[in-house]
PDB file of C-alpha atoms in Angstrom:
ATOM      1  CA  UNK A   1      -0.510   3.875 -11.420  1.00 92.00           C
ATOM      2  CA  UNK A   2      -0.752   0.372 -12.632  1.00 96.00           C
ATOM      3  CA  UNK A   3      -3.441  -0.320 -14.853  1.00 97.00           C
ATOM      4  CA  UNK A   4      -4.601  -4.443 -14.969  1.00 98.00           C
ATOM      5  CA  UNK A   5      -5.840  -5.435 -18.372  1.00 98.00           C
ATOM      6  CA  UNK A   6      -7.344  -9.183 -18.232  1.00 98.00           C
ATOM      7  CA  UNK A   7      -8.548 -11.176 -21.569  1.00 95.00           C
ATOM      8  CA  UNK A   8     -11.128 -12.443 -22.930  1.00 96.00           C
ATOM      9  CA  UNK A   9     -13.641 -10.532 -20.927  1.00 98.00           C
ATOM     10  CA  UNK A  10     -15.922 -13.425 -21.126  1.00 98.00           C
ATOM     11  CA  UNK A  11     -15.261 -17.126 -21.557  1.00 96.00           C
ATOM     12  CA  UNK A  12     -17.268 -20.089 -22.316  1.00 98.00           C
ATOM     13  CA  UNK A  13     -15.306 -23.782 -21.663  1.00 97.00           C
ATOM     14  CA  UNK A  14     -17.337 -27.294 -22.038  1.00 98.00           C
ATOM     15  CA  UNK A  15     -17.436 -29.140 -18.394  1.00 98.00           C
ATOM     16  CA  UNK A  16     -14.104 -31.228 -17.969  1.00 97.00           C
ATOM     17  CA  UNK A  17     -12.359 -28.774 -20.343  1.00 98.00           C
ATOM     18  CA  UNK A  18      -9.336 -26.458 -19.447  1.00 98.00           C
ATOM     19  CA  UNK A  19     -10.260 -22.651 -18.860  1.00 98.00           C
ATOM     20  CA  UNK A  20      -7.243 -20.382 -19.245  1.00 98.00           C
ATOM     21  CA  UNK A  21      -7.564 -16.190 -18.090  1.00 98.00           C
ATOM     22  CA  UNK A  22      -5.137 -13.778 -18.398  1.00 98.00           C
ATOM     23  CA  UNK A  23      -4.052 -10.766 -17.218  1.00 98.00           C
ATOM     24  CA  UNK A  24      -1.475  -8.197 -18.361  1.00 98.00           C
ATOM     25  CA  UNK A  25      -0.054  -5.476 -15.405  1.00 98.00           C
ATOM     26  CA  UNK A  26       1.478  -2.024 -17.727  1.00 98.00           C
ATOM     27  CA  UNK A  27       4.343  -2.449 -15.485  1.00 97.00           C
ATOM     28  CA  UNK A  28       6.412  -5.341 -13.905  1.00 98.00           C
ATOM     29  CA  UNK A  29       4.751  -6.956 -10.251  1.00 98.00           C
ATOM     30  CA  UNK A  30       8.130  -8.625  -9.831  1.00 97.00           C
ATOM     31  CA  UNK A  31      10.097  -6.715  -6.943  1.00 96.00           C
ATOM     32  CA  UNK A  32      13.836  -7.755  -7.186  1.00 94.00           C
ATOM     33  CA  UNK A  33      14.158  -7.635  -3.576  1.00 95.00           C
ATOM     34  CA  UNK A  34      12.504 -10.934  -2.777  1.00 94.00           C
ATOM     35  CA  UNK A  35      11.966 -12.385  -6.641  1.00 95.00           C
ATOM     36  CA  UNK A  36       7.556 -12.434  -5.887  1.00 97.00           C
ATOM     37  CA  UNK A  37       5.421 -11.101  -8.286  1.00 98.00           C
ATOM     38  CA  UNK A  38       2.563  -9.171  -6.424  1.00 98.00           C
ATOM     39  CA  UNK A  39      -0.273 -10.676  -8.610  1.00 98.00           C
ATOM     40  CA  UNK A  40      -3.633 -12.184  -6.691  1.00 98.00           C
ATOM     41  CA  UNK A  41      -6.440 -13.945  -8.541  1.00 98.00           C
ATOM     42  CA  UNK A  42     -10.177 -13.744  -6.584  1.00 98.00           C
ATOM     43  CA  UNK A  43     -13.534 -15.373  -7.722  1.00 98.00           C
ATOM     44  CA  UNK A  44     -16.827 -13.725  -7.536  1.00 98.00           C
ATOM     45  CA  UNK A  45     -19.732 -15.179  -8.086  1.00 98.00           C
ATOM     46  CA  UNK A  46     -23.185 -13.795  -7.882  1.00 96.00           C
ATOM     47  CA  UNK A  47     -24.023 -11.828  -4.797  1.00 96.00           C
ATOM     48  CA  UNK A  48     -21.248 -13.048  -2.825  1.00 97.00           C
ATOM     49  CA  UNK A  49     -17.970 -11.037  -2.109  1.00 98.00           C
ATOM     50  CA  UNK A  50     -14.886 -12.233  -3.979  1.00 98.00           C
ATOM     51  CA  UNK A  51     -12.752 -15.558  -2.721  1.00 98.00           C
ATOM     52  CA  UNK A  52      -9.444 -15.302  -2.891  1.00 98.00           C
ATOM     53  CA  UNK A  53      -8.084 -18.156  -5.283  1.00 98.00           C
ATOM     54  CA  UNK A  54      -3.923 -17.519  -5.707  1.00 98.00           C
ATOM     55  CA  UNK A  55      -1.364 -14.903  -4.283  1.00 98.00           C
ATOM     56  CA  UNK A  56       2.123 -14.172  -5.632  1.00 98.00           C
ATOM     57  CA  UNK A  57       1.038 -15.255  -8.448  1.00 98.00           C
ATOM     58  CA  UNK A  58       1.144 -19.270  -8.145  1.00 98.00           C
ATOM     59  CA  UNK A  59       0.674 -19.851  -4.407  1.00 98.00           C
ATOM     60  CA  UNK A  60      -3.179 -21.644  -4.087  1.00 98.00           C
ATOM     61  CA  UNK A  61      -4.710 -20.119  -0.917  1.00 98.00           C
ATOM     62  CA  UNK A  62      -6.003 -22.981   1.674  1.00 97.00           C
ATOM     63  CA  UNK A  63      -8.550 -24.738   0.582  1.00 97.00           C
ATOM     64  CA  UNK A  64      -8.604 -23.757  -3.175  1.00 98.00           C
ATOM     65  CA  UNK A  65      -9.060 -27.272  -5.345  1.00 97.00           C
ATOM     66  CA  UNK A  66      -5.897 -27.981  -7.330  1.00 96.00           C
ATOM     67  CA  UNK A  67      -7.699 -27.795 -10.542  1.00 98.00           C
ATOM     68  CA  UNK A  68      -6.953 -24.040  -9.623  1.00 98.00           C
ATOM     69  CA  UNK A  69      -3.470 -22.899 -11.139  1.00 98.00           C
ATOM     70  CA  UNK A  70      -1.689 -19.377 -11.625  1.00 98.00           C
ATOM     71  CA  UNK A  71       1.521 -19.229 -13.456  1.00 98.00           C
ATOM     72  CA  UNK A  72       3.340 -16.289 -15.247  1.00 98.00           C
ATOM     73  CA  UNK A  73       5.980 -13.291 -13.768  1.00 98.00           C
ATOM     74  CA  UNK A  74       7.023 -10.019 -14.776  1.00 97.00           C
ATOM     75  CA  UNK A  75       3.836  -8.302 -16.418  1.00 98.00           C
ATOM     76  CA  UNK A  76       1.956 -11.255 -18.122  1.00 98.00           C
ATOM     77  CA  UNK A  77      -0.149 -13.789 -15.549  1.00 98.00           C
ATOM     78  CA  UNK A  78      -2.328 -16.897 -16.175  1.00 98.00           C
ATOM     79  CA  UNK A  79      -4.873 -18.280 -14.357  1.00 98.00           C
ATOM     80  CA  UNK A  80      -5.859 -22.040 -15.495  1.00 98.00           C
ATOM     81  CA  UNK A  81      -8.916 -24.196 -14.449  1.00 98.00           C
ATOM     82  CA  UNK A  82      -7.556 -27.927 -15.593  1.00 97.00           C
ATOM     83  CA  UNK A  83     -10.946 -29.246 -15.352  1.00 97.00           C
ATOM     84  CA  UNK A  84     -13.725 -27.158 -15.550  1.00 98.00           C
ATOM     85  CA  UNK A  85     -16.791 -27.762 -13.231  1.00 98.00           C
ATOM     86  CA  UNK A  86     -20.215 -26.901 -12.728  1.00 98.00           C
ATOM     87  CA  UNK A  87     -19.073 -24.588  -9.693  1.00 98.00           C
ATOM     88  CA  UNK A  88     -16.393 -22.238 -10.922  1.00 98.00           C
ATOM     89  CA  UNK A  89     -19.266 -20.246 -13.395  1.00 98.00           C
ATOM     90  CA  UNK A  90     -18.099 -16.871 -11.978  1.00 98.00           C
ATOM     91  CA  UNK A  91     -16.228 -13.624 -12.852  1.00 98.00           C
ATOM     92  CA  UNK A  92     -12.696 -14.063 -12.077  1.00 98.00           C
ATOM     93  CA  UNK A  93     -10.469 -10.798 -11.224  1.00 98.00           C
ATOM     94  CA  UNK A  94      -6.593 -10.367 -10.860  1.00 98.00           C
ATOM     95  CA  UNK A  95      -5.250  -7.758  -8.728  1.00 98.00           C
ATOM     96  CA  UNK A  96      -2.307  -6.267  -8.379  1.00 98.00           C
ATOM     97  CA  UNK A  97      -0.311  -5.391  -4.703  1.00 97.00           C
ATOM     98  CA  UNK A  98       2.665  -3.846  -5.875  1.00 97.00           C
ATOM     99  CA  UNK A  99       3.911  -0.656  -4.308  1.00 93.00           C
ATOM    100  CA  UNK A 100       0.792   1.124  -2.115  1.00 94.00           C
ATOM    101  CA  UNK A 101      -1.661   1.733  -4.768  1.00 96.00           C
ATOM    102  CA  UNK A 102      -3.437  -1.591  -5.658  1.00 97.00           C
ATOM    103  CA  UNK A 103      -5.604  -2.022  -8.643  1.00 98.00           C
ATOM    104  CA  UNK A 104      -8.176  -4.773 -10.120  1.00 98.00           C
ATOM    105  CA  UNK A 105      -8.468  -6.264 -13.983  1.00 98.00           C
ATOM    106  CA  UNK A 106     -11.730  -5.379 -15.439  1.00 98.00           C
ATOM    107  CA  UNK A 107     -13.013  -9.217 -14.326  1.00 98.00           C
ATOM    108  CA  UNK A 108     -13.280 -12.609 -16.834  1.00 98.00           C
ATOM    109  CA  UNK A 109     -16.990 -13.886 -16.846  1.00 98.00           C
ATOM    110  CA  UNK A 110     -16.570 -17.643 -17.206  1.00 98.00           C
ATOM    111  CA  UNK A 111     -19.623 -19.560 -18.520  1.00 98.00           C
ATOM    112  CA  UNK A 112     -20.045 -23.052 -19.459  1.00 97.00           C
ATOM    113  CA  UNK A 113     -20.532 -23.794 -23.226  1.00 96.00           C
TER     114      UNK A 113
ATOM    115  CA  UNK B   1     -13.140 -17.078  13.384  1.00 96.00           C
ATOM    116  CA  UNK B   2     -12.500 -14.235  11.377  1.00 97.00           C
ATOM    117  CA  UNK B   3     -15.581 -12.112  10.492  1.00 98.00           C
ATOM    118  CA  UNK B   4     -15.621  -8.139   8.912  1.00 98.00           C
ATOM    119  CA  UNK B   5     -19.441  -6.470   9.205  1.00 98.00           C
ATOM    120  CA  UNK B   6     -20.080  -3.482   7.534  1.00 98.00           C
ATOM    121  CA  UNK B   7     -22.527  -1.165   7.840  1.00 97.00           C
ATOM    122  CA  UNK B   8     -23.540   2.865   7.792  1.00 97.00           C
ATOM    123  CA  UNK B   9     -24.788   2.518   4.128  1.00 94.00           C
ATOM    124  CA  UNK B  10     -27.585   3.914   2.470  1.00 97.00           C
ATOM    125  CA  UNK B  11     -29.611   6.620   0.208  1.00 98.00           C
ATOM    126  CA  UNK B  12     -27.555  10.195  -0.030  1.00 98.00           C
ATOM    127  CA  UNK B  13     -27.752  13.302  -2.207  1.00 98.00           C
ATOM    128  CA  UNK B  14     -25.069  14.457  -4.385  1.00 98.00           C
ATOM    129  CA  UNK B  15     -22.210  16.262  -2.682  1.00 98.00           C
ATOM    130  CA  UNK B  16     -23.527  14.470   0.741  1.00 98.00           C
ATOM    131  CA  UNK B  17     -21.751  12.748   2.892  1.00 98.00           C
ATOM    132  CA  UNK B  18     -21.612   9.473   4.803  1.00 98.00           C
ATOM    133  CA  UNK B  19     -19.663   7.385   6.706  1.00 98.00           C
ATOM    134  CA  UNK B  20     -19.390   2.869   6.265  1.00 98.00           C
ATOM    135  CA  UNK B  21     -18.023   1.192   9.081  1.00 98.00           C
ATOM    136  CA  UNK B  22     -16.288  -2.128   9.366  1.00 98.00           C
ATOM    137  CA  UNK B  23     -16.540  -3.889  12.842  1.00 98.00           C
ATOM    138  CA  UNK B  24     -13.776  -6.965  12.948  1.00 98.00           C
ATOM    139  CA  UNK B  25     -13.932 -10.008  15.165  1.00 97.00           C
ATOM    140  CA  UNK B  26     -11.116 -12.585  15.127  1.00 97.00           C
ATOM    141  CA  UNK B  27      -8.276 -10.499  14.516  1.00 97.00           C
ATOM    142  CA  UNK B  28      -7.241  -7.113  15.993  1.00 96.00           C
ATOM    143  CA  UNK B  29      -7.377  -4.227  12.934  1.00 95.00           C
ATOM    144  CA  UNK B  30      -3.847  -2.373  14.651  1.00 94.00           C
ATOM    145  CA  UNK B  31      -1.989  -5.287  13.171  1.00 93.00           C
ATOM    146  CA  UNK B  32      -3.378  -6.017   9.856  1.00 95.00           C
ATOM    147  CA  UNK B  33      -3.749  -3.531   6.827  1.00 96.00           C
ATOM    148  CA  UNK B  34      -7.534  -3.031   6.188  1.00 97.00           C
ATOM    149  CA  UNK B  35      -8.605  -2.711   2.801  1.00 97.00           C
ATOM    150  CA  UNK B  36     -11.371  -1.054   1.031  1.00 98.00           C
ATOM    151  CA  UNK B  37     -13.114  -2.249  -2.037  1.00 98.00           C
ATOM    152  CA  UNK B  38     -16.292  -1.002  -4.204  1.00 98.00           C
ATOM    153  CA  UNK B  39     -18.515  -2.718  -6.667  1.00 98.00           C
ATOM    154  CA  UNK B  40     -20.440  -0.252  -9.254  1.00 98.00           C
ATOM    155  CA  UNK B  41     -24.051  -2.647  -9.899  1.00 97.00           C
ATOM    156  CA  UNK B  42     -23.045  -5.190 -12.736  1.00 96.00           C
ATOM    157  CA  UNK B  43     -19.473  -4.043 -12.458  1.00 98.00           C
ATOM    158  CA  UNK B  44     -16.289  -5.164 -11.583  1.00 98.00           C
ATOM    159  CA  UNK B  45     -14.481  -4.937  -8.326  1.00 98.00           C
ATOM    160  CA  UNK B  46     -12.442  -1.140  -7.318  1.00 98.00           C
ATOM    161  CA  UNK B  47      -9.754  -0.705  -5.158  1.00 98.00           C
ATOM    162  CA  UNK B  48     -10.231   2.304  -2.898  1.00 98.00           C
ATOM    163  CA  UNK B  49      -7.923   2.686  -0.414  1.00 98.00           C
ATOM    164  CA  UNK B  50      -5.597   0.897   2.088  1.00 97.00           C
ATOM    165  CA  UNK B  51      -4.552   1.225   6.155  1.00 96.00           C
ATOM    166  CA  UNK B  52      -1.689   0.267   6.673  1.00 91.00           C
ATOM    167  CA  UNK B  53      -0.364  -1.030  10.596  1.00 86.00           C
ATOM    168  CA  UNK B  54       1.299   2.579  11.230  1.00 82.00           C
ATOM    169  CA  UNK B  55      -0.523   5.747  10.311  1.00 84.00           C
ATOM    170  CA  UNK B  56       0.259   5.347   6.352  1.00 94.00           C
ATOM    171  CA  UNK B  57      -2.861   5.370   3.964  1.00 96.00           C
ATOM    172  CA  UNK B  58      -3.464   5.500   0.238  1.00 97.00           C
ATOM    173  CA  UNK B  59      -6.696   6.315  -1.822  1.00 97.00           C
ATOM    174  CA  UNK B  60      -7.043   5.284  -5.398  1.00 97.00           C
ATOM    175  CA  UNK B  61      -7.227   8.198  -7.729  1.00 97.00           C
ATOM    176  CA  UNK B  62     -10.741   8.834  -8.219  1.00 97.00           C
ATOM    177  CA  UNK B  63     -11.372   9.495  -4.392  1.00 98.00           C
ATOM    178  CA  UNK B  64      -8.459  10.791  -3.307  1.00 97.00           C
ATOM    179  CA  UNK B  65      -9.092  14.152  -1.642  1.00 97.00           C
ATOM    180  CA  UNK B  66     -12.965  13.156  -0.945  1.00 98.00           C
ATOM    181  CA  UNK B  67     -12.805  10.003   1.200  1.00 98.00           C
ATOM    182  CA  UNK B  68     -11.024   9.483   4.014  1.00 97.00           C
ATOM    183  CA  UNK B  69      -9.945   6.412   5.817  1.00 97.00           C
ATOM    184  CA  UNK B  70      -9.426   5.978   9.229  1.00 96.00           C
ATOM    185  CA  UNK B  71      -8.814   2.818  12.071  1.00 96.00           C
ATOM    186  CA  UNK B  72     -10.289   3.193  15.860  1.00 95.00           C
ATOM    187  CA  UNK B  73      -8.314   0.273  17.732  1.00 94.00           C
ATOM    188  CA  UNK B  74     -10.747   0.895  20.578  1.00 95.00           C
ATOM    189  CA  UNK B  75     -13.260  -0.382  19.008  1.00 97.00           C
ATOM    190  CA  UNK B  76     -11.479  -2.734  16.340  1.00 97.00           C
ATOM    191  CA  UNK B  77     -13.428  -0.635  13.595  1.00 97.00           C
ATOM    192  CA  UNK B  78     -12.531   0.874  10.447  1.00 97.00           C
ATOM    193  CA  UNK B  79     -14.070   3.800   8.915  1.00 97.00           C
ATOM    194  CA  UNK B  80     -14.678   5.108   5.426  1.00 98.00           C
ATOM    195  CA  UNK B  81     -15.555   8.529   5.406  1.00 98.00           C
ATOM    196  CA  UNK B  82     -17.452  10.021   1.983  1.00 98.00           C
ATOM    197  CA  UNK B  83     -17.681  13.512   1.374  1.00 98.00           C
ATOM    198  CA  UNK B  84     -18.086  15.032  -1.999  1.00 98.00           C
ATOM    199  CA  UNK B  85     -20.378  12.612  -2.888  1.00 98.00           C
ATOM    200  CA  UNK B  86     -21.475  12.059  -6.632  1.00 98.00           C
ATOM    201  CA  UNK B  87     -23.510   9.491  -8.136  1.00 98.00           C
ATOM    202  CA  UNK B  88     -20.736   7.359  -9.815  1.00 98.00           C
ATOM    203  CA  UNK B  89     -19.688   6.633  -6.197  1.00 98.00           C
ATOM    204  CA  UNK B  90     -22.713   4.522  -5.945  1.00 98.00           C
ATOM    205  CA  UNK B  91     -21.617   0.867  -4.960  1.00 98.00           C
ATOM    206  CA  UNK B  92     -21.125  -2.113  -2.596  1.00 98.00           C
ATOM    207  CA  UNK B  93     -18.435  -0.949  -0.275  1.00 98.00           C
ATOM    208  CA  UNK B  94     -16.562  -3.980   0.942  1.00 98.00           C
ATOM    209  CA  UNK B  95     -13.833  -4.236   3.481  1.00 98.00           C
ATOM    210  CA  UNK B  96     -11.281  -6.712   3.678  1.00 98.00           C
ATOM    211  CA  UNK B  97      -8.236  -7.609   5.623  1.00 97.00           C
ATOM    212  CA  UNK B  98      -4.612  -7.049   4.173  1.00 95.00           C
ATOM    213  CA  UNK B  99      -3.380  -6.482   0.739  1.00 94.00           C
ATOM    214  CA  UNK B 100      -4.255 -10.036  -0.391  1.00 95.00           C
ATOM    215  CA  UNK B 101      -7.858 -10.198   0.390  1.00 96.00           C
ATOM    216  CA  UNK B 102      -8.380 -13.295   1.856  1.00 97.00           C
ATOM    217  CA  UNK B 103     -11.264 -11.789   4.265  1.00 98.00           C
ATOM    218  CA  UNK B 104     -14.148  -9.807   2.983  1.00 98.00           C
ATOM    219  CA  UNK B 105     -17.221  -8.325   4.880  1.00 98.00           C
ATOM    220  CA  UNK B 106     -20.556  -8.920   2.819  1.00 98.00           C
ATOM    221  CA  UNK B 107     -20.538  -5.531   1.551  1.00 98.00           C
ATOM    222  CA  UNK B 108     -23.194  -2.653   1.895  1.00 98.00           C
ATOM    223  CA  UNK B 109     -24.797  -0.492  -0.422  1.00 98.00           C
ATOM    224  CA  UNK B 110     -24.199   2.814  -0.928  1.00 98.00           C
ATOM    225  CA  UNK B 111     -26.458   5.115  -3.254  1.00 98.00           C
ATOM    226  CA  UNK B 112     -25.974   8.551  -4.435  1.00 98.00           C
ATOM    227  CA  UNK B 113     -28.811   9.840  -5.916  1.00 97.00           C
ATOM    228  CA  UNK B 114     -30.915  12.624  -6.039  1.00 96.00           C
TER     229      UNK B 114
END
């Protein structure tokens, strides 16, 4: 199985500065068949169930604020915050959808400093 | 409007069993894989298992052979059923639509404990 390792496991960033999470997959997301990497990004904050933030990778689900990014392919993924605000204190989790056993990274807490 | 409402949660012994429900609204549950999901307290998130649209489903390891998912189009429900219990299964069960989660119930607790 696919095992999702994500770093730092906490994060503080100033207000207005960039916040960057990553996450490493111990095998390749990218199927050759249609060139997507099956790599989703959710946000959780407290008592709520997770939001989904960015699927295959770089694709911003609707109604997800731009300052939202997700980059990377293969087996190393990004997720950036350009500008960090007041709202987006949460734990943020990728997941993997590759093949039919799906798996989550162990969750960034992001803080303001 | 899409909604997912869980519910069948609750207090069970170790090696019990129970059964979590997920009524849908919105969307019919035949044509969408339905998605299960725990949350240890103050841990991170846990795929358990998938439905696929045809009969296919998968468990993640660590329930595999214990629960058992199932889909009742009659009803638009999905089912978790927990056997075996033991207390590290103790969680927030969530369901969601699809592989990419973009629709999740508000969870219900689950507690094994003697």
């Amino acid at each position: 199985d696919i095992v999702m390792t994500q770093s730092p496991d906490s994060l503080a960033v100033s207000l207005g500065e960039r916040a960057t999470i990553n996450c490493k997959s111990s095998q390749s997301l990218l199927y050759s068949s249609d060139n997507k990497n099956y790599l989703a990004w959710y946000q959780q904050k407290p008592g709520q169930p997770p939001k989904l933030l960015i699927y295959w990778a770089s694709t911003r689900e609707s109604g997800v604020p731009d300052r939202f990014s997700g980059s990377g392919s293969g087996t190393d993924f990004t997720l950036t915050i350009s500008s960090l605000q007041a709202e987006d204190v949460a734990v943020y989790y990728c997941q993997h959808y590759y093949g039919n056993i799906y798996s989550f990274g162990q969750g960034t807490k992001l803080e303001i400093k | 409007e899409v909604q997912l409402v869980e519910s069948g949660g609750g207090l069970v012994q170790p090696g019990g069993s129970l059964r979590v429900s997920c009524a849908a609204s919105g969307f019919t549950v035949t044509n969408n894989y339905m998605t299960w999901v725990r949350q240890a307290p103050g841990k991170g998130l846990e795929w358990v298992s998938i439905i696929h649209t045809g009969t296919n489903i998968y468990y993640a390891d660590s329930v595999r052979g214990r629960f058992t998912s199932s889909r009742d189009d009659s009803k638009n429900t999905v089912h978790l059923q927990m056997n075996s219990l033991r207390p590290e299964d103790t969680a927030i069960y969530y369901c969601a639509r699809d592989s990419v989660m973009a629709y999740w119930g508000q969870g219900i607790l689950v507690t094994v404990s003697s």
